[in-house]
Short mmCIF file of C-alpha atoms in Angstrom, two decimals:
data_model
loop_
_atom_site.label_atom_id
_atom_site.label_comp_id
_atom_site.label_asym_id
_atom_site.label_seq_id
_atom_site.Cartn_x
_atom_site.Cartn_y
_atom_site.Cartn_z
CA MET E 155 -5.71 27.23 15.14
CA PRO E 156 -5.79 31.02 16.40
CA ASP E 157 -7.37 31.25 20.26
CA SER E 158 -10.14 33.71 18.76
CA LEU E 159 -12.54 31.40 17.15
CA PRO E 160 -15.78 30.55 18.94
CA LEU E 161 -15.60 26.96 21.18
CA ALA E 162 -17.86 24.30 18.97
CA ARG E 163 -20.02 22.02 20.72
CA LEU E 164 -20.71 18.74 18.75
CA PRO E 165 -23.80 17.04 19.24
CA ASP E 166 -22.85 13.47 19.23
CA ALA E 167 -25.71 10.44 18.77
CA GLY E 168 -29.53 11.45 20.00
CA ALA E 169 -30.50 14.54 22.01
CA HIS E 170 -27.70 14.53 24.11
CA SER E 171 -25.32 17.16 23.40
CA ALA E 172 -21.44 16.67 24.53
CA TRP E 173 -18.27 18.86 24.26
CA GLN E 174 -15.33 17.05 21.87
CA ALA E 175 -12.20 18.74 22.92
CA GLU E 176 -8.89 17.66 21.45
CA LEU E 177 -4.92 19.46 22.48
CA ARG E 178 -2.05 18.97 20.29
CA LEU E 179 1.16 20.95 21.73
CA GLY E 180 4.83 20.34 20.70
CA PHE E 181 8.17 20.85 22.44
CA ALA E 182 11.29 21.72 20.68
CA LEU E 183 15.06 22.68 22.21
CA HIS E 184 16.08 25.95 20.19
CA ASP E 185 19.36 27.45 21.73
CA GLY E 186 18.89 25.92 24.95
CA VAL E 187 15.32 27.00 25.46
CA SER E 188 12.70 24.41 25.75
CA ARG E 189 10.03 25.99 23.58
CA LEU E 190 6.22 25.46 22.88
CA VAL E 191 6.11 25.01 18.95
CA GLU E 192 2.80 23.61 18.41
CA ARG E 193 -0.48 24.60 19.96
CA THR E 194 -3.59 23.46 18.09
CA HIS E 195 -7.33 23.03 19.45
CA SER E 196 -10.87 22.52 18.91
CA GLY E 197 -13.47 22.89 21.37
CA PRO E 198 -12.80 23.42 25.09
CA LEU E 199 -9.16 22.51 25.79
CA ARG E 200 -6.32 25.02 25.26
CA VAL E 201 -2.97 26.52 26.67
CA GLN E 202 -1.97 29.65 27.52
CA LYS E 203 1.32 31.40 27.51
CA PRO E 204 4.33 28.85 27.94
CA LEU E 205 5.49 29.63 31.87
CA TYR E 206 9.73 29.74 32.94
CA PRO E 207 9.59 29.48 36.47
CA GLU E 208 12.58 27.36 37.04
CA GLY E 209 14.17 28.74 33.57
CA ASP E 210 14.93 28.16 30.00
CA GLY E 211 15.41 24.49 30.25
CA VAL E 212 11.49 23.38 31.13
CA CYS E 213 8.79 24.28 29.97
CA HIS E 214 5.56 24.59 31.56
CA ALA E 215 2.06 24.45 30.33
CA ILE E 216 -0.97 24.87 31.79
CA ILE E 217 -4.20 22.92 30.44
CA ILE E 218 -7.13 24.44 30.88
CA HIS E 219 -10.53 23.19 30.31
CA PRO E 220 -12.45 26.35 30.59
CA PRO E 221 -16.55 24.27 31.14
CA GLY E 222 -14.82 23.77 34.44
CA GLY E 223 -16.25 19.67 34.90
CA VAL E 224 -16.80 17.07 32.50
CA VAL E 225 -20.56 15.77 32.07
CA GLY E 226 -21.44 12.16 30.64
CA GLY E 227 -20.81 12.45 26.93
CA ASP E 228 -17.97 14.78 26.56
CA GLN E 229 -14.48 13.36 25.16
CA LEU E 230 -11.76 15.04 25.72
CA ALA E 231 -8.32 14.73 23.89
CA VAL E 232 -4.41 15.32 24.63
CA HIS E 233 -1.32 14.15 22.59
CA ALA E 234 1.86 16.52 23.74
CA THR E 235 5.30 15.65 21.99
CA ALA E 236 8.64 16.89 23.19
CA GLY E 237 10.99 16.63 20.35
CA GLU E 238 14.49 16.38 21.25
CA GLY E 239 16.32 17.21 24.37
CA ALA E 240 12.90 19.83 25.04
CA HIS E 241 11.47 19.25 28.80
CA ALA E 242 7.40 20.04 29.20
CA LEU E 243 5.61 19.99 32.20
CA LEU E 244 1.47 19.95 31.83
CA THR E 245 -0.12 20.59 34.91
CA SER E 246 -3.64 22.01 35.80
CA PRO E 247 -5.09 24.98 36.74
CA GLY E 248 -7.15 22.94 39.73
CA ALA E 249 -9.04 19.14 40.36
CA ALA E 250 -10.74 17.71 37.64
CA LYS E 251 -14.81 17.16 38.26
CA TRP E 252 -16.40 14.19 36.04
CA TYR E 253 -20.00 14.82 36.95
CA ARG E 254 -22.66 11.92 36.46
CA ALA E 255 -23.41 10.61 33.63
CA ASN E 256 -26.86 10.74 32.71
CA GLY E 257 -26.97 7.72 30.67
CA HIS E 258 -23.63 8.71 28.84
CA VAL E 259 -19.74 7.77 29.09
CA SER E 260 -17.55 10.41 29.00
CA GLY E 261 -13.94 9.71 28.14
CA GLN E 262 -10.19 11.45 28.25
CA HIS E 263 -7.34 9.69 26.05
CA VAL E 264 -3.50 10.99 26.49
CA VAL E 265 -0.83 10.38 24.21
CA LEU E 266 2.49 11.87 26.01
CA ARG E 267 5.92 11.35 23.59
CA ALA E 268 9.59 12.14 23.97
CA GLY E 269 12.58 12.03 21.63
CA SER E 270 15.73 11.64 22.48
CA GLY E 271 17.47 12.95 26.04
CA ALA E 272 13.77 14.98 26.51
CA ALA E 273 11.84 14.54 29.18
CA ILE E 274 7.82 15.13 29.67
CA GLU E 275 5.87 15.50 32.77
CA TRP E 276 2.11 14.86 33.11
CA LEU E 277 0.81 16.60 36.96
CA PRO E 278 -2.33 17.40 36.98
CA GLN E 279 -4.12 17.88 40.05
CA GLU E 280 -6.73 15.36 41.73
CA SER E 281 -9.55 14.23 39.42
CA ILE E 282 -13.00 14.21 41.44
CA PHE E 283 -15.38 11.63 40.41
CA PHE E 284 -19.13 12.44 41.63
CA ASP E 285 -21.53 9.53 42.13
CA GLN E 286 -23.12 8.02 39.00
CA ALA E 287 -19.96 8.61 36.50
CA CYS E 288 -19.16 7.16 34.23
CA VAL E 289 -15.64 7.36 33.00
CA ARG E 290 -13.18 5.52 30.40
CA LEU E 291 -9.42 6.93 30.96
CA ARG E 292 -6.62 5.92 28.62
CA HIS E 293 -2.80 7.38 29.15
CA GLU E 294 -0.83 6.22 26.85
CA VAL E 295 3.68 7.08 27.03
CA GLU E 296 5.48 6.42 24.39
CA LEU E 297 9.52 7.18 24.83
CA ALA E 298 13.17 7.49 23.59
CA ALA E 299 15.68 5.01 24.75
CA ASP E 300 17.17 7.65 26.77
CA ALA E 301 13.81 10.05 27.57
CA SER E 302 12.74 11.06 30.66
CA TYR E 303 8.68 10.64 32.20
CA ILE E 304 6.60 11.20 34.92
CA GLY E 305 3.27 11.26 35.64
CA CYS E 306 0.75 11.48 38.43
CA ASP E 307 -2.52 10.75 38.88
CA ILE E 308 -5.28 11.36 42.01
CA VAL E 309 -8.91 9.74 42.24
CA CYS E 310 -11.17 10.86 44.68
CA LEU E 311 -14.29 9.16 44.05
CA GLY E 312 -17.14 10.71 45.46
CA ARG E 313 -17.41 14.55 47.53
CA SER E 314 -16.25 13.16 50.86
CA ALA E 315 -16.38 16.87 51.85
CA SER E 316 -20.11 16.75 50.87
CA GLY E 317 -20.57 13.50 52.63
CA GLU E 318 -21.35 11.69 48.83
CA THR E 319 -19.54 8.24 48.65
CA PHE E 320 -19.41 6.26 45.23
CA ASN E 321 -22.56 4.75 44.72
CA THR E 322 -23.32 3.70 41.27
CA GLY E 323 -20.83 4.31 38.14
CA SER E 324 -17.77 2.62 37.24
CA ILE E 325 -14.31 4.12 35.63
CA SER E 326 -12.18 2.39 33.04
CA GLN E 327 -8.44 3.08 33.45
CA HIS E 328 -6.13 1.71 30.43
CA VAL E 329 -2.29 3.06 31.26
CA GLN E 330 0.82 2.10 29.31
CA ILE E 331 4.19 3.35 29.03
CA ARG E 332 7.36 2.10 26.16
CA ARG E 333 10.74 3.29 26.45
CA GLY E 334 13.21 2.71 23.92
CA GLY E 335 9.91 0.09 21.72
CA ARG E 336 10.16 -1.80 25.13
CA LEU E 337 6.70 -1.88 26.97
CA LEU E 338 7.91 -1.46 30.82
CA TRP E 339 4.21 -0.65 32.27
CA TRP E 340 0.45 -1.82 31.75
CA GLU E 341 -2.17 -1.51 33.64
CA GLN E 342 -5.80 -1.99 32.93
CA GLY E 343 -9.18 -2.27 34.73
CA VAL E 344 -12.57 -1.01 35.58
CA LEU E 345 -13.60 -0.10 38.98
CA ALA E 346 -17.58 -0.82 39.37
CA ALA E 347 -18.85 1.51 42.11
CA GLY E 348 -19.75 -0.50 44.72
CA GLY E 349 -18.39 -3.55 43.15
CA ALA E 350 -15.82 -5.99 45.37
CA LEU E 351 -12.80 -3.76 44.74
CA MET E 352 -14.33 -0.94 46.84
CA ALA E 353 -14.42 -3.05 49.23
CA SER E 354 -11.76 -5.84 48.95
CA PRO E 355 -7.97 -5.47 49.95
CA LEU E 356 -7.39 -6.88 47.08
CA GLY E 357 -8.59 -3.01 45.65
CA LEU E 358 -8.93 -0.10 47.52
CA GLY E 359 -10.08 -1.39 50.54
CA GLY E 360 -12.73 0.73 51.86
CA HIS E 361 -10.35 3.71 51.05
CA THR E 362 -11.75 6.66 48.97
CA VAL E 363 -8.75 8.40 46.94
CA CYS E 364 -6.52 6.92 45.43
CA ALA E 365 -2.80 8.23 44.01
CA THR E 366 -0.57 6.96 41.77
CA LEU E 367 2.91 8.59 40.64
CA ILE E 368 4.84 6.46 37.74
CA ALA E 369 8.70 7.78 36.73
CA VAL E 370 10.81 6.72 34.41
CA GLY E 371 14.86 7.63 33.58
CA ALA E 372 17.87 7.24 35.25
CA SER E 373 17.51 4.34 37.78
CA ALA E 374 17.19 5.68 41.19
CA ALA E 375 20.07 5.21 44.27
CA PRO E 376 18.91 2.76 46.54
CA ALA E 377 18.53 5.67 49.19
CA VAL E 378 16.38 7.60 47.16
CA VAL E 379 13.65 4.56 47.18
CA ALA E 380 14.44 4.36 50.62
CA ALA E 381 13.53 7.86 51.33
CA LEU E 382 10.37 7.35 49.59
CA ARG E 383 9.43 4.86 51.86
CA GLU E 384 10.09 7.17 54.61
CA ILE E 385 7.70 9.67 53.44
CA LYS E 386 4.70 10.17 56.14
CA VAL E 387 1.47 9.17 55.67
CA PRO E 388 -2.15 9.41 58.15
CA ALA E 389 -3.57 6.50 60.09
CA GLY E 390 -4.59 4.39 58.43
CA ALA E 391 -3.43 5.01 54.47
CA LEU E 392 -1.77 2.10 52.44
CA PHE E 393 1.76 3.66 51.17
CA GLY E 394 4.86 2.20 49.21
CA ALA E 395 7.21 2.51 46.47
CA THR E 396 8.43 -0.51 44.00
CA GLN E 397 11.84 -0.10 41.40
CA MET E 398 11.98 -2.17 38.33
CA LYS E 399 15.26 -0.82 36.55
CA SER E 400 15.01 2.61 35.03
CA LEU E 401 11.08 2.62 36.63
CA VAL E 402 9.59 3.73 40.03
CA VAL E 403 6.02 2.91 41.06
CA VAL E 404 4.53 4.83 44.03
CA ARG E 405 1.08 4.00 45.65
CA LEU E 406 -1.40 5.56 47.80
CA LEU E 407 -4.75 4.69 49.29
CA CYS E 408 -6.33 6.44 51.73
CA GLY E 409 -9.51 8.51 52.56
CA ASP E 410 -8.15 12.82 52.15
CA SER E 411 -7.08 14.45 48.83
CA GLU E 412 -5.24 16.70 50.22
CA ALA E 413 -2.79 14.37 52.43
CA ALA E 414 -2.26 12.36 48.63
CA ARG E 415 -1.10 15.75 47.29
CA ARG E 416 1.27 16.37 49.92
CA ILE E 417 2.83 12.95 49.73
CA MET E 418 2.95 13.02 45.80
CA LEU E 419 4.41 16.02 45.74
CA ALA E 420 7.12 14.47 48.44
CA ALA E 421 7.64 11.70 46.22
CA TRP E 422 8.19 14.03 43.21
CA GLN E 423 10.63 15.77 44.88
CA LEU E 424 12.70 12.86 45.20
CA LEU E 425 12.32 11.33 42.10
CA ARG E 426 12.54 14.40 39.59
CA PRO E 427 15.85 15.38 40.54
CA ALA E 428 16.81 11.20 41.22
CA MET E 429 15.53 10.46 37.47
CA LEU E 430 15.53 12.89 35.32
CA GLY E 431 18.26 15.59 36.54
CA ARG E 432 16.62 18.14 37.84
CA ALA E 433 15.65 19.91 41.08
CA ALA E 434 11.97 19.75 42.03
CA VAL E 435 10.50 23.22 41.79
CA VAL E 436 6.75 23.66 42.34
CA PRO E 437 4.76 25.40 39.32
CA ARG E 438 3.45 27.96 40.92
CA ILE E 439 -0.58 27.15 40.37
CA TRP E 440 -0.39 24.19 43.46
CA ASN E 441 -0.55 26.80 45.37
CA THR E 442 -3.10 29.38 44.30
#
């Protein structure tokens, strides 16, 4: 769909109108260059020109959501495929903001696929959930048997800088990762504002920021996992790294989104060379 087409705001049931947005991206390796070969969008989700800050082998795509925030009833969908041998890194220009529900559920559905020898990275900046947000998130990854993936998710509950807490609302999350048709990771749950999981040591333990990084690729050496566990975290934060053969998961609970970004970046810088075989070149947009 041409980028010049106007954005369409599509109504859902009742008087409420909501953004219904979908973005489909395809990457292919041609003559040693990972090229963006498909870019189709409807509604306010798009990618501008592909970027190559680390050479031709990796295509960086910055996903833009022009409204700047997601209100109750908005539905976003992203489908991205890296073809055989291609490498794509998807990120965002800033934090995603999920506003109060106003009686409607918002949602995001991400589907990522990587073919033989390909790699795909999902590295958006943090997501801020305002008080009274009601959100359903679904993240699905399908990898060929020798494909690789890194994905990071930083969840911030409320706007702590403004003194806002997440007292009302809910966040539903579903994550599944398959490699070579085999299920590697399955996680789902519902976090209800004010519920037991917010304060329980089996849940968030009173922390307002939760970050998860999952890497799938070559088996990480024990020294890499040991280095992950040595990353410095703020006092009172909870942090850990677990390796399950070709998968490594890094978790963090804290109260500072900036600290979460720093720690997840440090983890990515260790895991990307070890599991994807590429140096960790930081996207410029993260520094703006």
